[in-house]
Short mmCIF file of N, CA and C in Angstrom, two decimals:
data_model
loop_
_atom_site.label_atom_id
_atom_site.label_comp_id
_atom_site.label_asym_id
_atom_site.label_seq_id
_atom_site.Cartn_x
_atom_site.Cartn_y
_atom_site.Cartn_z
N MET W 6 0.68 -1.07 0.20
CA MET W 6 -0.07 0.04 0.00
C MET W 6 1.05 1.16 -0.16
N ARG W 7 1.85 1.32 0.86
CA ARG W 7 2.81 2.51 0.96
C ARG W 7 3.70 2.67 -0.36
N ALA W 8 3.69 1.59 -1.04
CA ALA W 8 4.59 1.57 -2.54
C ALA W 8 3.63 2.10 -3.47
N VAL W 9 2.21 2.31 -3.41
CA VAL W 9 1.44 2.67 -4.35
C VAL W 9 1.25 4.08 -4.04
N HIS W 10 1.24 4.48 -2.55
CA HIS W 10 1.01 5.96 -2.32
C HIS W 10 2.50 6.52 -2.58
N ALA W 11 3.68 5.93 -2.76
CA ALA W 11 4.82 6.75 -3.01
C ALA W 11 4.60 6.92 -4.46
N ARG W 12 4.28 5.74 -5.26
CA ARG W 12 4.14 6.05 -6.75
C ARG W 12 3.42 7.25 -7.03
N ARG W 13 2.41 7.45 -6.70
CA ARG W 13 1.34 8.42 -6.70
C ARG W 13 2.01 10.11 -6.52
N LEU W 14 2.84 9.97 -5.50
CA LEU W 14 3.37 11.23 -5.21
C LEU W 14 4.49 11.39 -6.12
N VAL W 15 5.26 10.68 -6.64
CA VAL W 15 6.19 10.75 -7.57
C VAL W 15 5.66 11.08 -8.88
N LEU W 16 4.44 10.48 -9.33
CA LEU W 16 3.66 10.86 -10.35
C LEU W 16 3.16 12.15 -10.32
N ALA W 17 2.69 12.62 -9.14
CA ALA W 17 2.33 14.01 -8.97
C ALA W 17 3.22 14.87 -8.90
N ALA W 18 4.16 14.89 -8.46
CA ALA W 18 5.71 15.70 -8.61
C ALA W 18 5.96 15.85 -10.22
N ALA W 19 6.02 14.48 -10.71
CA ALA W 19 6.47 14.73 -12.40
C ALA W 19 5.54 15.61 -13.00
N VAL W 20 4.28 15.34 -12.63
CA VAL W 20 2.93 16.36 -13.42
C VAL W 20 3.28 17.85 -13.40
N LEU W 21 3.72 18.20 -11.91
CA LEU W 21 4.00 19.50 -11.53
C LEU W 21 5.25 19.78 -12.06
N LEU W 22 6.28 19.21 -12.09
CA LEU W 22 7.66 19.49 -12.72
C LEU W 22 7.28 19.69 -14.09
N SER W 23 6.56 19.06 -15.03
CA SER W 23 6.64 19.12 -16.49
C SER W 23 6.07 20.50 -16.87
N THR W 24 5.30 21.16 -15.87
CA THR W 24 4.82 22.67 -16.17
C THR W 24 5.99 23.59 -16.26
N GLY W 25 6.92 23.50 -15.30
CA GLY W 25 8.17 24.11 -15.07
C GLY W 25 7.69 25.39 -14.30
N CYS W 26 8.75 25.99 -13.77
CA CYS W 26 8.40 27.44 -13.05
C CYS W 26 8.71 28.51 -13.97
N ALA W 27 7.56 29.39 -14.01
CA ALA W 27 7.38 30.21 -15.09
C ALA W 27 7.59 31.63 -14.27
N SER W 28 8.11 32.72 -14.71
CA SER W 28 8.32 34.05 -14.21
C SER W 28 7.95 35.22 -15.13
N TRP W 29 7.87 36.13 -14.86
CA TRP W 29 7.71 37.34 -15.75
C TRP W 29 8.93 38.27 -15.79
N ARG W 30 9.29 38.64 -17.08
CA ARG W 30 10.65 39.37 -17.29
C ARG W 30 10.25 40.59 -18.10
N VAL W 31 10.50 41.74 -17.31
CA VAL W 31 10.30 43.13 -17.91
C VAL W 31 11.25 43.12 -18.99
N GLN W 32 10.60 43.72 -20.27
CA GLN W 32 11.17 43.84 -21.39
C GLN W 32 11.57 45.50 -21.62
N GLN W 33 12.61 45.82 -22.07
CA GLN W 33 13.07 47.19 -22.14
C GLN W 33 12.61 47.81 -23.66
N VAL W 34 12.17 47.03 -24.53
CA VAL W 34 11.71 47.49 -25.82
C VAL W 34 10.52 47.77 -26.07
N ALA W 35 10.09 48.70 -26.81
CA ALA W 35 8.77 49.06 -27.07
C ALA W 35 7.80 48.03 -27.63
N PRO W 36 6.44 48.08 -27.02
CA PRO W 36 5.46 47.00 -27.25
C PRO W 36 5.36 46.82 -28.91
N LYS W 37 5.51 47.79 -29.72
CA LYS W 37 5.21 47.24 -30.99
C LYS W 37 6.67 46.59 -31.57
N GLU W 38 7.78 46.92 -30.92
CA GLU W 38 9.08 46.01 -31.17
C GLU W 38 8.73 44.59 -30.71
N LEU W 39 8.52 44.59 -29.49
CA LEU W 39 8.30 43.17 -28.86
C LEU W 39 7.37 42.56 -29.58
N LEU W 40 6.28 42.92 -29.80
CA LEU W 40 5.03 42.01 -30.39
C LEU W 40 5.22 41.72 -31.67
N LYS W 41 6.51 42.28 -32.46
CA LYS W 41 6.77 41.60 -33.91
C LYS W 41 7.09 39.97 -33.93
N ASP W 42 7.71 39.75 -32.85
CA ASP W 42 7.80 38.29 -32.40
C ASP W 42 6.53 37.40 -32.27
N LYS W 43 6.30 36.62 -33.19
CA LYS W 43 5.02 35.84 -33.13
C LYS W 43 4.86 34.79 -32.11
N SER W 44 6.08 34.50 -31.68
CA SER W 44 6.30 33.45 -30.68
C SER W 44 5.83 33.86 -29.32
N ILE W 45 5.40 34.98 -28.95
CA ILE W 45 5.26 35.41 -27.75
C ILE W 45 3.89 35.11 -27.27
N GLU W 46 3.28 34.18 -26.29
CA GLU W 46 2.26 33.70 -26.25
C GLU W 46 1.20 34.56 -25.31
N ALA W 47 2.12 35.20 -24.19
CA ALA W 47 1.43 36.17 -23.40
C ALA W 47 2.20 37.01 -23.04
N VAL W 48 1.74 38.24 -22.40
CA VAL W 48 2.33 39.53 -21.87
C VAL W 48 1.42 39.84 -20.90
N ARG W 49 2.48 40.60 -19.82
CA ARG W 49 1.95 41.23 -18.73
C ARG W 49 2.09 42.81 -18.84
N VAL W 50 1.08 43.50 -19.11
CA VAL W 50 1.12 44.84 -19.12
C VAL W 50 1.06 45.64 -17.67
N THR W 51 1.71 46.63 -17.18
CA THR W 51 1.56 47.19 -16.14
C THR W 51 1.10 48.89 -16.63
N ARG W 52 0.06 49.10 -16.10
CA ARG W 52 -0.47 50.45 -16.44
C ARG W 52 0.18 51.49 -15.64
N ALA W 53 -0.08 52.81 -15.77
CA ALA W 53 0.36 53.93 -15.00
C ALA W 53 -0.22 53.86 -13.57
N ASP W 54 -1.35 53.40 -13.39
CA ASP W 54 -1.93 53.24 -11.90
C ASP W 54 -1.43 51.95 -11.25
N LYS W 55 -0.51 51.33 -11.62
CA LYS W 55 0.38 50.24 -11.32
C LYS W 55 -0.66 48.88 -11.53
N SER W 56 -1.98 49.15 -12.04
CA SER W 56 -2.65 47.62 -12.05
C SER W 56 -1.81 46.81 -13.23
N LYS W 57 -2.03 45.45 -13.21
CA LYS W 57 -1.44 44.69 -14.10
C LYS W 57 -2.31 43.75 -14.93
N VAL W 58 -2.31 43.64 -16.17
CA VAL W 58 -3.37 43.04 -16.97
C VAL W 58 -2.37 41.87 -17.96
N GLU W 59 -2.88 40.96 -17.75
CA GLU W 59 -2.30 39.76 -18.66
C GLU W 59 -3.13 39.50 -19.91
N ILE W 60 -2.28 39.63 -21.06
CA ILE W 60 -3.06 39.77 -22.21
C ILE W 60 -2.29 38.27 -22.94
N TYR W 61 -3.20 37.47 -23.49
CA TYR W 61 -2.75 36.16 -24.20
C TYR W 61 -3.09 36.28 -25.62
N ASN W 62 -1.89 35.70 -26.30
CA ASN W 62 -2.14 36.07 -27.96
C ASN W 62 -2.12 37.31 -28.48
N PRO W 63 -1.31 38.11 -27.79
CA PRO W 63 -1.23 39.52 -28.07
C PRO W 63 -0.56 39.92 -29.44
N VAL W 64 -1.26 40.87 -30.33
CA VAL W 64 -0.91 41.20 -31.44
C VAL W 64 -1.24 42.67 -31.37
N ILE W 65 -0.32 43.57 -32.37
CA ILE W 65 -0.57 45.11 -32.41
C ILE W 65 -1.49 45.36 -33.60
N LEU W 66 -2.31 46.27 -33.21
CA LEU W 66 -3.41 46.46 -34.41
C LEU W 66 -3.48 47.79 -34.39
N GLY W 67 -2.88 48.84 -35.15
CA GLY W 67 -3.01 50.17 -35.08
C GLY W 67 -2.09 50.75 -33.91
N ASP W 68 -2.78 51.35 -32.73
CA ASP W 68 -2.23 51.78 -31.59
C ASP W 68 -2.54 51.16 -30.40
N SER W 69 -2.97 50.03 -30.61
CA SER W 69 -3.50 48.96 -29.41
C SER W 69 -3.02 47.85 -29.41
N ILE W 70 -2.84 47.04 -28.30
CA ILE W 70 -2.82 45.54 -28.18
C ILE W 70 -3.72 45.03 -27.90
N ILE W 71 -4.20 43.89 -28.83
CA ILE W 71 -5.42 43.16 -28.79
C ILE W 71 -5.08 41.70 -28.43
N GLY W 72 -5.84 41.04 -27.56
CA GLY W 72 -5.51 39.56 -27.48
C GLY W 72 -6.83 39.15 -26.51
N HIS W 73 -6.38 38.35 -25.50
CA HIS W 73 -7.51 37.69 -24.89
C HIS W 73 -7.15 37.64 -23.21
N PRO W 74 -8.21 37.83 -22.34
CA PRO W 74 -7.81 38.03 -21.04
C PRO W 74 -7.55 36.80 -20.44
N THR W 75 -7.69 35.53 -21.11
CA THR W 75 -7.41 34.13 -20.44
C THR W 75 -6.79 33.34 -21.61
N GLN W 76 -6.20 32.28 -21.45
CA GLN W 76 -5.85 31.43 -22.50
C GLN W 76 -7.05 30.85 -23.57
N GLN W 77 -8.19 30.61 -22.72
CA GLN W 77 -8.96 29.94 -23.40
C GLN W 77 -10.40 31.03 -23.65
N ALA W 78 -10.24 31.96 -23.26
CA ALA W 78 -11.30 32.95 -23.63
C ALA W 78 -11.50 33.56 -25.22
N ILE W 79 -12.75 33.77 -25.52
CA ILE W 79 -13.22 34.12 -26.81
C ILE W 79 -13.30 35.42 -26.96
N ALA W 80 -13.53 36.17 -25.87
CA ALA W 80 -13.81 37.44 -25.85
C ALA W 80 -12.29 38.20 -25.92
N ARG W 81 -12.42 39.59 -26.89
CA ARG W 81 -11.12 40.05 -27.01
C ARG W 81 -11.01 41.06 -25.84
N LEU W 82 -9.95 41.39 -25.63
CA LEU W 82 -9.27 42.41 -24.69
C LEU W 82 -8.36 43.49 -25.69
N VAL W 83 -8.61 44.68 -25.57
CA VAL W 83 -7.96 45.72 -26.31
C VAL W 83 -7.39 46.86 -25.32
N MET W 84 -6.22 46.79 -25.48
CA MET W 84 -5.55 48.11 -24.66
C MET W 84 -4.73 49.06 -25.39
N PRO W 85 -4.99 50.30 -25.34
CA PRO W 85 -4.38 51.37 -26.18
C PRO W 85 -2.86 51.46 -25.58
N ILE W 86 -1.72 51.15 -26.58
CA ILE W 86 -0.44 51.33 -26.04
C ILE W 86 -0.43 52.62 -25.20
N SER W 87 -0.86 53.59 -25.43
CA SER W 87 -0.57 54.82 -24.61
C SER W 87 -0.78 54.69 -23.02
N GLN W 88 -1.59 53.46 -22.72
CA GLN W 88 -1.81 53.01 -21.52
C GLN W 88 -0.47 52.10 -20.76
N VAL W 89 0.31 51.70 -21.64
CA VAL W 89 1.41 50.68 -21.10
C VAL W 89 2.55 51.55 -20.57
N GLN W 90 2.81 50.93 -19.39
CA GLN W 90 4.05 51.97 -18.59
C GLN W 90 5.08 50.83 -18.72
N THR W 91 4.99 49.45 -18.58
CA THR W 91 5.98 48.42 -18.67
C THR W 91 5.22 47.08 -19.37
N ILE W 92 6.06 46.30 -20.12
CA ILE W 92 5.47 45.31 -20.68
C ILE W 92 6.49 43.83 -20.38
N ALA W 93 6.05 42.93 -19.84
CA ALA W 93 6.62 41.73 -19.55
C ALA W 93 6.15 40.55 -20.14
N THR W 94 7.25 39.52 -20.33
CA THR W 94 7.14 38.41 -21.23
C THR W 94 7.08 37.22 -20.25
N ARG W 95 6.58 36.30 -20.52
CA ARG W 95 6.85 34.88 -19.64
C ARG W 95 7.98 34.20 -20.19
N TYR W 96 8.72 33.63 -19.02
CA TYR W 96 10.05 32.89 -19.45
C TYR W 96 9.42 31.86 -18.31
N HIS W 97 10.46 30.53 -18.79
CA HIS W 97 10.61 29.44 -17.88
C HIS W 97 11.92 29.14 -17.06
N SER W 98 11.91 29.16 -16.00
CA SER W 98 13.28 29.08 -15.36
C SER W 98 13.91 27.58 -14.91
N VAL W 99 14.53 27.44 -15.60
CA VAL W 99 15.35 25.93 -15.20
C VAL W 99 15.86 25.94 -13.83
N PRO W 100 16.63 26.87 -13.40
CA PRO W 100 16.98 26.86 -12.12
C PRO W 100 16.06 26.42 -11.10
N LYS W 101 15.12 27.17 -11.26
CA LYS W 101 13.65 27.13 -10.36
C LYS W 101 13.06 25.87 -10.45
N THR W 102 12.84 25.14 -11.60
CA THR W 102 12.24 24.19 -11.80
C THR W 102 12.93 23.07 -11.14
N MET W 103 14.50 23.25 -11.40
CA MET W 103 15.04 21.87 -10.75
C MET W 103 15.05 21.95 -9.25
N LEU W 104 15.16 23.02 -8.60
CA LEU W 104 15.43 23.37 -7.21
C LEU W 104 14.08 22.93 -6.68
N ALA W 105 12.98 23.24 -7.30
CA ALA W 105 11.37 22.57 -6.99
C ALA W 105 11.01 21.24 -7.14
N GLY W 106 11.83 20.82 -7.92
CA GLY W 106 12.04 19.16 -8.20
C GLY W 106 12.90 18.54 -7.09
N LEU W 107 14.06 19.21 -6.77
CA LEU W 107 14.64 18.49 -5.72
C LEU W 107 13.91 18.63 -4.41
N ALA W 108 13.33 19.43 -4.07
CA ALA W 108 12.63 19.92 -2.86
C ALA W 108 11.42 18.85 -2.86
N ILE W 109 10.64 18.41 -3.86
CA ILE W 109 9.68 17.56 -3.85
C ILE W 109 10.51 16.00 -3.55
N ILE W 110 11.48 15.76 -4.45
CA ILE W 110 12.09 14.40 -4.16
C ILE W 110 12.35 14.35 -2.77
N GLY W 111 13.16 15.43 -2.07
CA GLY W 111 13.63 15.30 -0.86
C GLY W 111 12.38 15.26 0.33
N ALA W 112 11.18 15.83 0.04
CA ALA W 112 10.24 15.44 0.77
C ALA W 112 9.58 14.15 0.78
N VAL W 113 9.60 13.47 -0.42
CA VAL W 113 9.08 12.33 -0.52
C VAL W 113 10.19 11.20 0.05
N ALA W 114 11.51 11.62 -0.14
CA ALA W 114 12.37 10.82 0.92
C ALA W 114 12.27 10.88 2.36
N VAL W 115 11.95 12.04 2.73
CA VAL W 115 11.92 12.11 4.14
C VAL W 115 10.60 11.43 4.61
N TYR W 116 9.60 11.58 3.82
CA TYR W 116 8.23 10.99 4.16
C TYR W 116 8.51 9.24 4.34
N GLY W 117 9.27 8.84 3.28
CA GLY W 117 9.34 7.57 3.19
C GLY W 117 10.25 7.06 4.45
N LEU W 118 11.15 7.69 4.81
CA LEU W 118 12.01 7.67 5.87
C LEU W 118 11.35 7.62 7.27
N LEU W 119 10.41 8.42 7.47
CA LEU W 119 9.59 8.60 8.66
C LEU W 119 8.64 7.33 8.59
N GLN W 120 8.19 6.95 7.39
CA GLN W 120 7.22 5.96 7.29
C GLN W 120 8.00 4.62 7.84
N THR W 121 9.33 4.40 7.31
CA THR W 121 10.06 3.14 7.83
C THR W 121 10.35 3.10 9.29
N LEU W 122 10.55 4.43 9.76
CA LEU W 122 10.77 4.62 11.45
C LEU W 122 9.43 4.23 12.28
N ASN W 123 8.27 4.31 11.64
CA ASN W 123 7.16 4.16 12.47
C ASN W 123 6.70 2.94 12.28
N GLN W 124 7.32 1.97 11.64
CA GLN W 124 6.85 0.71 11.43
C GLN W 124 7.06 -0.17 12.88
N GLY W 125 6.10 -0.67 13.38
CA GLY W 125 6.09 -1.48 14.62
C GLY W 125 5.71 -0.50 16.11
N TYR W 126 5.28 0.46 15.53
CA TYR W 126 4.54 1.32 16.63
C TYR W 126 3.03 1.39 16.60
#
């Protein structure tokens, strides 16, 4: 029974690690220049009032950024470039992902050790 539980923990850890640790990186280029790159899947825009808006599948059309408020949304989101104070793109951090993986593996190992020490009580 414990082996099945340990396998489930390892499987859950593998699923979590497959997504990787993602962070936002502020870009120093203008939004029009940045969004010429068609591989950008999402941007996070900071407005002058410090509010942040994520835009998925962003494209430049005229003087606005057009995209979706979520990855699955059908509705469009339109933001004038004049409202953009900073723009950030998402990137995956390999060191953070590896650290998270080591932490999960360590936690599973400690759990297994504690379970073996509790046998007989």
